């Protein structure tokens, strides 16, 4: 039993055009019977029926049997609607593209009957009952109005609805179909409740058990109907012969049967026969009966009585309840299949749309590619690794200020080591045969192997003097270019590289490959230091002191005599055996490089074989020059001998060559001399030796110093305010990013605009698609399909469409770009064009996201409306 309590309904509530459509309606309806709502147009009959049928919301409460619904909860109503209420609409609301059979099957599935046997049994029975069985395979649009209405009744019946809501079910039907449809409804009303709106008072009075009169949204009157009523059906198409006067005339050639009403005029007829055809003319208008659709009955007209209705048999007691929940995968699978078919059988216009969606994919791919190119920082050419830090300042500062910072950091032991990374142009060249040779140039950021404690060797060994270790990245690039001759890391061991620095060339051999993922070369320390030293002033002095050389017994006399005490402070010298025509100069005067004249008393040669042409040995107490602060000298343990004092222990200490005039304990520019050394090496023989740190600091104060940090907290303790320490690698990346992000900003705004455009485009396309689909949506919704089910279908539609259109466009564009990028990058040997699989995947996700959000937006908005609103707003 349905009970309505205090139902009120407004349209446009709170607005100027507010209409109070239903006024305080209280109503109880029986469980069975046919109840008709009669009333003038606009009186609120449809609205009231929609409220009862759950197609519309209203204020008040309504209960179906025990279930009471206050302030309509739509999903609860949806369930009751689909299970218990059947709808018969004035305009039938069949799914026009579906067959008669599947219109009914869909209605069954909506209440959870998926069992095909049960489905077909019920459908067959119901269709037979309404006389539509032979049309079961026809699509709904191919049926006449009366046929469609019968199918729509069958649809309500097949699910055994307890309540049938019929809003002007015969409004669009002719009188004959009206009678037939009404007969069916009447019969159903024996076992369920039929609520019907009609304009036709006779029909209402004849068929109804009770009539409710509505006026201005309120119940005006309610009365039970007389069972003995008859219905004067229209006679339009039927001729009842017994109601006409009859005369018969039999002639020899023509016999005539004449039926006429009392108004008939006298008639003259002429019949002419020619070639077996009879031509008729008459004094009144003539029509051939076969050419009309009149039915001729040899009986009297009889008004319809209740007994006449009984030919419709209907019994649903055998229906089985096979209701169950559908497997969600199957549900989704079905939805996908449906979406797929929708696309396959789409009309031309829609196919153009798919093309447009393909273009969306292309555009979004372009956005993604651009984004990737601006957001990915190309780290491949960064020639540092994360282990190094550098000192930065927001002011331009003098070298001494910077060096004093380092001094402080060194003194409080907050840094582990100091290094200077040199960018050296390296070249490998090798002649393969007459026509072929390899020439490979590349830049190596170089560092002493001393610094390599954080790397692992992948192959080879530590670098000896004049050997180098390459990082795996450099090795990989080398191998990539020269795969044919150098396919593996091992094949690179022993190859000779030329390092160019200034004008000088240092030859080094590759001794190993390290796992450092960045561009890096680790040079033997001594070689590294020597390279650094030689980059400074080239100091050489070929003048040697007799007393010192004698002490270390470094030379042999080849000709003439050795120097003696008598030669002290004279201009007598020993001349190098390498001097041009040295023998001839014996006992002669020569003018040497310092423009002084010397007298040669003997010819000598160094025992180590390092004699050069300019060498000469002189016997004086001191060399004729002041101390030179050779800050470009370093010590290499193999090449010097400590002869006095000790080695430097602090970065503020040094040892000087025995040739220096300064003595131990002297302090030069804050650096204390703590020892003296002797070195046979000409270059080294005249310098000062400092600690490694001091040397590196002296190499390059201008921010070119990197260091490893031991304790960043301690660093910050000693640094002056304007200084700060940054990780070099991050610093470089930050710089690159800052550059790229400026471009990204511009590009990002463009992309954003494009994405907004795409989104709007998607929204409107999906909206227009939805509107063109509004009819079936309205039908599904009014039949009680849950919002979720409709959402699911839309989600699946979007998913299938995006996958088959936009995603293809997207992937296509991305692949083309990647191919081009790979070629260009290969040609240029750098990452000029960047792409990232992750950003591509992210872009694809964005593609789906945009489509889901903006594609579903119209349907989300539509689903907020009640079924009645959907039907009326879009006027299906
Ligand atoms: P009936 O079915 O008796 O002809 P309705 O129930 O369709 O009447 O309509 C009752 C009143 O409500 C009418 O005045 C109609 O104009 C108004 N109405 C119906 N639907 C809407 C709507 N969606 N928005 C605003 N007014 C409406
Ligand atoms: Mg109406």
Short mmCIF file of N, CA, C and O in Angstrom, two decimals, residues 49-116:
data_model
loop_
_atom_site.label_atom_id
_atom_site.label_comp_id
_atom_site.label_asym_id
_atom_site.label_seq_id
_atom_site.Cartn_x
_atom_site.Cartn_y
_atom_site.Cartn_z
N UNK A 49 2.11 11.96 -10.18
CA UNK A 49 2.41 10.58 -10.54
C UNK A 49 3.91 10.32 -10.49
O UNK A 49 4.36 9.26 -10.01
N UNK A 50 4.70 11.31 -10.97
CA UNK A 50 6.15 11.17 -10.91
C UNK A 50 6.64 11.06 -9.47
O UNK A 50 7.57 10.32 -9.18
N UNK A 51 6.02 11.83 -8.60
CA UNK A 51 6.42 11.77 -7.20
C UNK A 51 6.10 10.39 -6.62
O UNK A 51 6.93 9.77 -5.97
N UNK A 52 4.91 9.91 -6.93
CA UNK A 52 4.54 8.58 -6.44
C UNK A 52 5.47 7.53 -7.03
O UNK A 52 5.95 6.62 -6.35
N UNK A 53 5.80 7.70 -8.30
CA UNK A 53 6.63 6.72 -8.99
C UNK A 53 8.12 6.89 -8.74
O UNK A 53 8.93 6.17 -9.29
N UNK A 54 8.46 7.89 -7.91
CA UNK A 54 9.86 8.06 -7.58
C UNK A 54 10.69 8.69 -8.67
O UNK A 54 11.91 8.68 -8.62
N UNK A 55 10.04 9.26 -9.65
CA UNK A 55 10.80 9.91 -10.71
C UNK A 55 11.12 11.35 -10.34
O UNK A 55 11.93 11.99 -10.99
N UNK A 56 10.48 11.83 -9.30
CA UNK A 56 10.67 13.22 -8.92
C UNK A 56 10.68 13.30 -7.39
O UNK A 56 10.15 12.42 -6.71
N UNK A 57 11.32 14.36 -6.90
CA UNK A 57 11.38 14.54 -5.46
C UNK A 57 10.30 15.52 -5.01
O UNK A 57 9.88 16.37 -5.78
N UNK A 58 9.87 15.35 -3.76
CA UNK A 58 8.91 16.31 -3.23
C UNK A 58 9.08 16.38 -1.72
O UNK A 58 9.74 15.53 -1.13
N UNK A 59 8.50 17.35 -1.12
CA UNK A 59 8.51 17.43 0.34
C UNK A 59 7.42 16.53 0.90
O UNK A 59 6.40 16.32 0.26
N UNK A 60 7.66 16.06 2.11
CA UNK A 60 6.65 15.18 2.70
C UNK A 60 7.19 13.78 2.79
O UNK A 60 8.39 13.55 2.56
N UNK A 61 6.34 12.85 3.12
CA UNK A 61 6.84 11.49 3.19
C UNK A 61 5.96 10.57 2.39
O UNK A 61 4.77 10.81 2.18
N UNK A 62 6.59 9.51 1.93
CA UNK A 62 5.88 8.57 1.10
C UNK A 62 6.33 7.18 1.52
O UNK A 62 7.50 6.97 1.82
N UNK A 63 5.39 6.25 1.63
CA UNK A 63 5.82 4.91 2.03
C UNK A 63 5.22 3.87 1.08
O UNK A 63 4.08 3.98 0.64
N UNK A 64 6.07 2.93 0.75
CA UNK A 64 5.65 1.80 -0.07
C UNK A 64 5.60 0.60 0.87
O UNK A 64 6.64 0.18 1.38
N UNK A 65 4.45 0.05 1.10
CA UNK A 65 4.30 -0.99 2.11
C UNK A 65 4.94 -0.51 3.41
O UNK A 65 4.55 0.50 3.92
N UNK A 66 6.00 -1.24 3.86
CA UNK A 66 6.58 -0.81 5.13
C UNK A 66 7.70 0.23 4.95
O UNK A 66 8.17 0.82 5.89
N UNK A 67 8.17 0.32 3.71
CA UNK A 67 9.32 1.18 3.52
C UNK A 67 8.89 2.63 3.41
O UNK A 67 8.16 3.00 2.49
N UNK A 68 9.36 3.41 4.37
CA UNK A 68 8.99 4.82 4.34
C UNK A 68 10.18 5.66 3.89
O UNK A 68 11.30 5.45 4.33
N UNK A 69 9.90 6.54 3.00
CA UNK A 69 10.99 7.38 2.51
C UNK A 69 10.66 8.81 2.81
O UNK A 69 9.70 9.37 2.31
N UNK A 70 11.50 9.41 3.67
CA UNK A 70 11.31 10.82 3.96
C UNK A 70 12.33 11.59 3.17
O UNK A 70 13.49 11.21 3.10
N UNK A 71 11.88 12.67 2.63
CA UNK A 71 12.79 13.54 1.89
C UNK A 71 13.66 12.73 0.95
O UNK A 71 14.87 12.74 1.01
N UNK A 72 12.98 12.04 0.14
CA UNK A 72 13.57 11.14 -0.85
C UNK A 72 15.07 10.94 -0.87
O UNK A 72 15.83 11.82 -1.23
N UNK A 73 15.45 9.75 -0.53
CA UNK A 73 16.85 9.36 -0.76
C UNK A 73 16.87 8.69 -2.11
O UNK A 73 16.27 7.64 -2.32
N UNK A 74 17.57 9.32 -3.04
CA UNK A 74 17.40 8.90 -4.43
C UNK A 74 17.84 7.45 -4.69
O UNK A 74 17.18 6.73 -5.42
N UNK A 75 18.96 7.04 -4.06
CA UNK A 75 19.39 5.66 -4.38
C UNK A 75 18.43 4.63 -3.81
O UNK A 75 18.24 3.58 -4.38
N UNK A 76 17.83 4.97 -2.67
CA UNK A 76 16.85 4.07 -2.10
C UNK A 76 15.63 4.00 -3.03
O UNK A 76 15.11 2.92 -3.29
N UNK A 77 15.25 5.16 -3.51
CA UNK A 77 14.11 5.21 -4.42
C UNK A 77 14.42 4.45 -5.70
O UNK A 77 13.59 3.71 -6.21
N UNK A 78 15.65 4.62 -6.20
CA UNK A 78 16.05 3.91 -7.42
C UNK A 78 15.78 2.43 -7.29
O UNK A 78 15.30 1.79 -8.20
N UNK A 79 16.13 1.90 -6.10
CA UNK A 79 15.99 0.46 -5.91
C UNK A 79 14.52 0.06 -5.92
O UNK A 79 14.12 -0.86 -6.63
N UNK A 80 13.71 0.80 -5.15
CA UNK A 80 12.28 0.50 -5.13
C UNK A 80 11.70 0.63 -6.53
O UNK A 80 10.92 -0.21 -6.98
N UNK A 81 12.14 1.68 -7.21
CA UNK A 81 11.62 1.91 -8.55
C UNK A 81 11.91 0.76 -9.48
O UNK A 81 11.03 0.25 -10.17
N UNK A 82 13.18 0.34 -9.48
CA UNK A 82 13.50 -0.70 -10.45
C UNK A 82 12.84 -2.03 -10.06
O UNK A 82 12.44 -2.80 -10.92
N UNK A 83 12.69 -2.29 -8.74
CA UNK A 83 12.15 -3.58 -8.32
C UNK A 83 10.63 -3.63 -8.45
O UNK A 83 10.07 -4.63 -8.87
N UNK A 84 9.98 -2.55 -8.03
CA UNK A 84 8.54 -2.67 -7.80
C UNK A 84 7.66 -1.86 -8.75
O UNK A 84 6.49 -2.12 -8.84
N UNK A 85 8.25 -0.87 -9.40
CA UNK A 85 7.40 0.01 -10.18
C UNK A 85 7.67 -0.16 -11.67
O UNK A 85 8.81 -0.19 -12.10
N UNK A 86 6.59 -0.30 -12.42
CA UNK A 86 6.70 -0.35 -13.87
C UNK A 86 6.13 0.93 -14.45
O UNK A 86 5.17 1.49 -13.92
N UNK A 87 6.76 1.41 -15.53
CA UNK A 87 6.30 2.68 -16.09
C UNK A 87 5.79 2.49 -17.50
O UNK A 87 6.39 1.79 -18.31
N UNK A 88 4.68 3.15 -17.75
CA UNK A 88 4.15 3.18 -19.12
C UNK A 88 3.95 4.66 -19.43
O UNK A 88 3.19 5.34 -18.77
N UNK A 89 4.75 5.15 -20.40
CA UNK A 89 4.71 6.58 -20.68
C UNK A 89 3.88 6.87 -21.90
O UNK A 89 3.69 6.01 -22.76
N UNK A 90 3.46 8.12 -21.96
CA UNK A 90 2.67 8.54 -23.11
C UNK A 90 3.45 8.33 -24.41
O UNK A 90 2.90 7.88 -25.41
N UNK A 91 4.75 8.64 -24.34
CA UNK A 91 5.54 8.42 -25.57
C UNK A 91 6.43 7.19 -25.45
O UNK A 91 7.53 7.14 -25.97
N UNK A 92 5.98 6.23 -24.72
CA UNK A 92 6.50 4.85 -24.66
C UNK A 92 7.88 4.70 -24.04
O UNK A 92 8.12 3.76 -23.29
N UNK A 93 8.83 5.62 -24.41
CA UNK A 93 10.18 5.55 -23.85
C UNK A 93 10.84 4.19 -23.98
O UNK A 93 11.43 3.69 -23.04
N UNK A 94 10.76 3.65 -25.16
CA UNK A 94 11.53 2.42 -25.39
C UNK A 94 12.94 2.82 -25.82
O UNK A 94 13.16 3.94 -26.27
N UNK A 95 13.89 1.90 -25.65
CA UNK A 95 15.22 2.13 -26.20
C UNK A 95 15.12 1.80 -27.68
O UNK A 95 15.06 0.65 -28.08
N UNK A 96 15.10 2.87 -28.48
CA UNK A 96 14.70 2.71 -29.88
C UNK A 96 15.66 1.88 -30.70
O UNK A 96 15.27 1.22 -31.66
N UNK A 97 16.94 1.92 -30.31
CA UNK A 97 17.93 1.18 -31.10
C UNK A 97 17.96 -0.31 -30.74
O UNK A 97 18.59 -1.10 -31.41
N UNK A 98 17.30 -0.63 -29.63
CA UNK A 98 17.34 -2.02 -29.18
C UNK A 98 16.15 -2.79 -29.75
O UNK A 98 15.13 -2.19 -30.11
N UNK A 99 16.26 -4.10 -29.76
CA UNK A 99 15.14 -4.90 -30.22
C UNK A 99 14.09 -4.95 -29.12
O UNK A 99 14.35 -4.59 -27.97
N UNK A 100 12.91 -5.37 -29.51
CA UNK A 100 11.82 -5.53 -28.56
C UNK A 100 12.28 -6.44 -27.43
O UNK A 100 12.11 -6.16 -26.25
N UNK A 101 12.91 -7.53 -27.85
CA UNK A 101 13.36 -8.52 -26.87
C UNK A 101 14.34 -7.89 -25.87
O UNK A 101 14.17 -8.01 -24.66
N UNK A 102 15.34 -7.17 -26.38
CA UNK A 102 16.35 -6.69 -25.44
C UNK A 102 15.83 -5.52 -24.61
O UNK A 102 16.31 -5.28 -23.50
N UNK A 103 14.82 -4.80 -25.11
CA UNK A 103 14.18 -3.79 -24.26
C UNK A 103 13.67 -4.43 -22.97
O UNK A 103 13.80 -3.87 -21.89
N UNK A 104 13.12 -5.61 -23.12
CA UNK A 104 12.58 -6.31 -21.96
C UNK A 104 13.70 -6.94 -21.13
O UNK A 104 13.68 -6.91 -19.90
N UNK A 105 14.71 -7.47 -21.87
CA UNK A 105 15.82 -8.11 -21.16
C UNK A 105 16.55 -7.09 -20.28
O UNK A 105 16.93 -7.39 -19.15
N UNK A 106 16.71 -5.87 -20.83
CA UNK A 106 17.39 -4.82 -20.07
C UNK A 106 16.61 -4.51 -18.80
O UNK A 106 17.19 -4.35 -17.71
N UNK A 107 15.29 -4.46 -18.93
CA UNK A 107 14.46 -4.20 -17.76
C UNK A 107 14.64 -5.29 -16.71
O UNK A 107 14.70 -5.03 -15.51
N UNK A 108 14.80 -6.52 -17.17
CA UNK A 108 15.01 -7.63 -16.24
C UNK A 108 16.37 -7.55 -15.57
O UNK A 108 16.51 -7.78 -14.36
N UNK A 109 17.39 -7.22 -16.37
CA UNK A 109 18.73 -7.12 -15.80
C UNK A 109 18.80 -6.02 -14.75
O UNK A 109 19.56 -6.10 -13.79
N UNK A 110 17.98 -5.00 -14.97
CA UNK A 110 17.99 -3.90 -14.01
C UNK A 110 17.51 -4.35 -12.63
O UNK A 110 17.88 -3.74 -11.64
N UNK A 111 16.71 -5.39 -12.59
CA UNK A 111 16.31 -5.87 -11.27
C UNK A 111 17.09 -7.13 -10.88
O UNK A 111 16.75 -7.83 -9.94
N UNK A 112 18.18 -7.39 -11.62
CA UNK A 112 19.09 -8.45 -11.20
C UNK A 112 18.76 -9.83 -11.73
O UNK A 112 19.27 -10.83 -11.23
N UNK A 113 17.92 -9.88 -12.77
CA UNK A 113 17.65 -11.20 -13.35
C UNK A 113 18.50 -11.35 -14.60
O UNK A 113 18.23 -10.77 -15.64
N UNK A 114 19.60 -12.10 -14.42
CA UNK A 114 20.54 -12.28 -15.53
C UNK A 114 20.38 -13.66 -16.15
O UNK A 114 20.91 -13.93 -17.21
N UNK A 115 19.69 -14.54 -15.42
CA UNK A 115 19.50 -15.91 -15.89
C UNK A 115 18.78 -15.91 -17.22
O UNK A 115 17.63 -15.47 -17.33
N UNK A 116 19.49 -16.39 -18.25
CA UNK A 116 18.94 -16.23 -19.60
C UNK A 116 17.68 -17.05 -19.84
O UNK A 116 16.80 -16.63 -20.58
#
